Amino acid sequence: MTGTTGRALRLTVFIGENDTWHHRPLYSEIVHRAHAAGLAGASVFRGIEGFGASSLVHTSRLLSLSEDLPVVVVIVDTEERVRAFLPELDALVTEGLVTLDACEAVRYPRDERPSGPSAPSDPPAAPGTKGERP
């Protein structure tokens, strides 16, 4: 069964791992404010290598280990809700990049599980157990 489909706006914030807001990681502040604003969800991804406006390459490779790896915060919700959240970012992000992309979202609510022949089933019993469960 396919979930609910609709138009959405994806907000992506590119910042550094060491960026802070009042001694707290900036990415954490963004996520908590998005949560307080009632947005559908936010995720933080830590990059393994990248560069930004400074042109300094930050990497997680052992020989050139960086202390300020790239971090991306992604938020997806309706266009109206994401745009209403932008003033929060204006107050938080002093250096970085914010992008907005129109997208189509497919939502699978937690209480809906697929059914039918393609639905996941219990794994087969281990050999010699005759399907008994502990």
Short mmCIF file of N, CA and C in Angstrom, two decimals, residues 1 114-121:
data_model
loop_
_atom_site.label_atom_id
_atom_site.label_comp_id
_atom_site.label_asym_id
_atom_site.label_seq_id
_atom_site.Cartn_x
_atom_site.Cartn_y
_atom_site.Cartn_z
N MET A 1 0.84 -1.17 0.00
CA MET A 1 0.00 0.00 0.00
C MET A 1 0.89 1.24 0.00
N PRO A 114 1.87 -2.34 5.90
CA PRO A 114 1.44 -2.98 4.65
C PRO A 114 0.87 -4.37 4.92
N SER A 115 -0.08 -4.76 4.09
CA SER A 115 -0.64 -6.10 4.22
C SER A 115 -0.67 -6.73 2.84
N GLY A 116 -0.89 -8.02 2.81
CA GLY A 116 -0.96 -8.71 1.53
C GLY A 116 0.31 -9.49 1.25
N PRO A 117 0.43 -9.98 0.00
CA PRO A 117 1.54 -10.86 -0.34
C PRO A 117 2.91 -10.21 -0.24
N SER A 118 3.01 -8.89 -0.36
CA SER A 118 4.33 -8.26 -0.30
C SER A 118 4.70 -7.82 1.11
N ALA A 119 3.80 -8.04 2.07
CA ALA A 119 4.07 -7.63 3.44
C ALA A 119 5.16 -8.49 4.06
N PRO A 120 6.02 -7.88 4.87
CA PRO A 120 7.06 -8.68 5.53
C PRO A 120 6.42 -9.69 6.47
N SER A 121 7.02 -10.85 6.56
CA SER A 121 6.48 -11.89 7.43
C SER A 121 7.52 -12.25 8.47
#
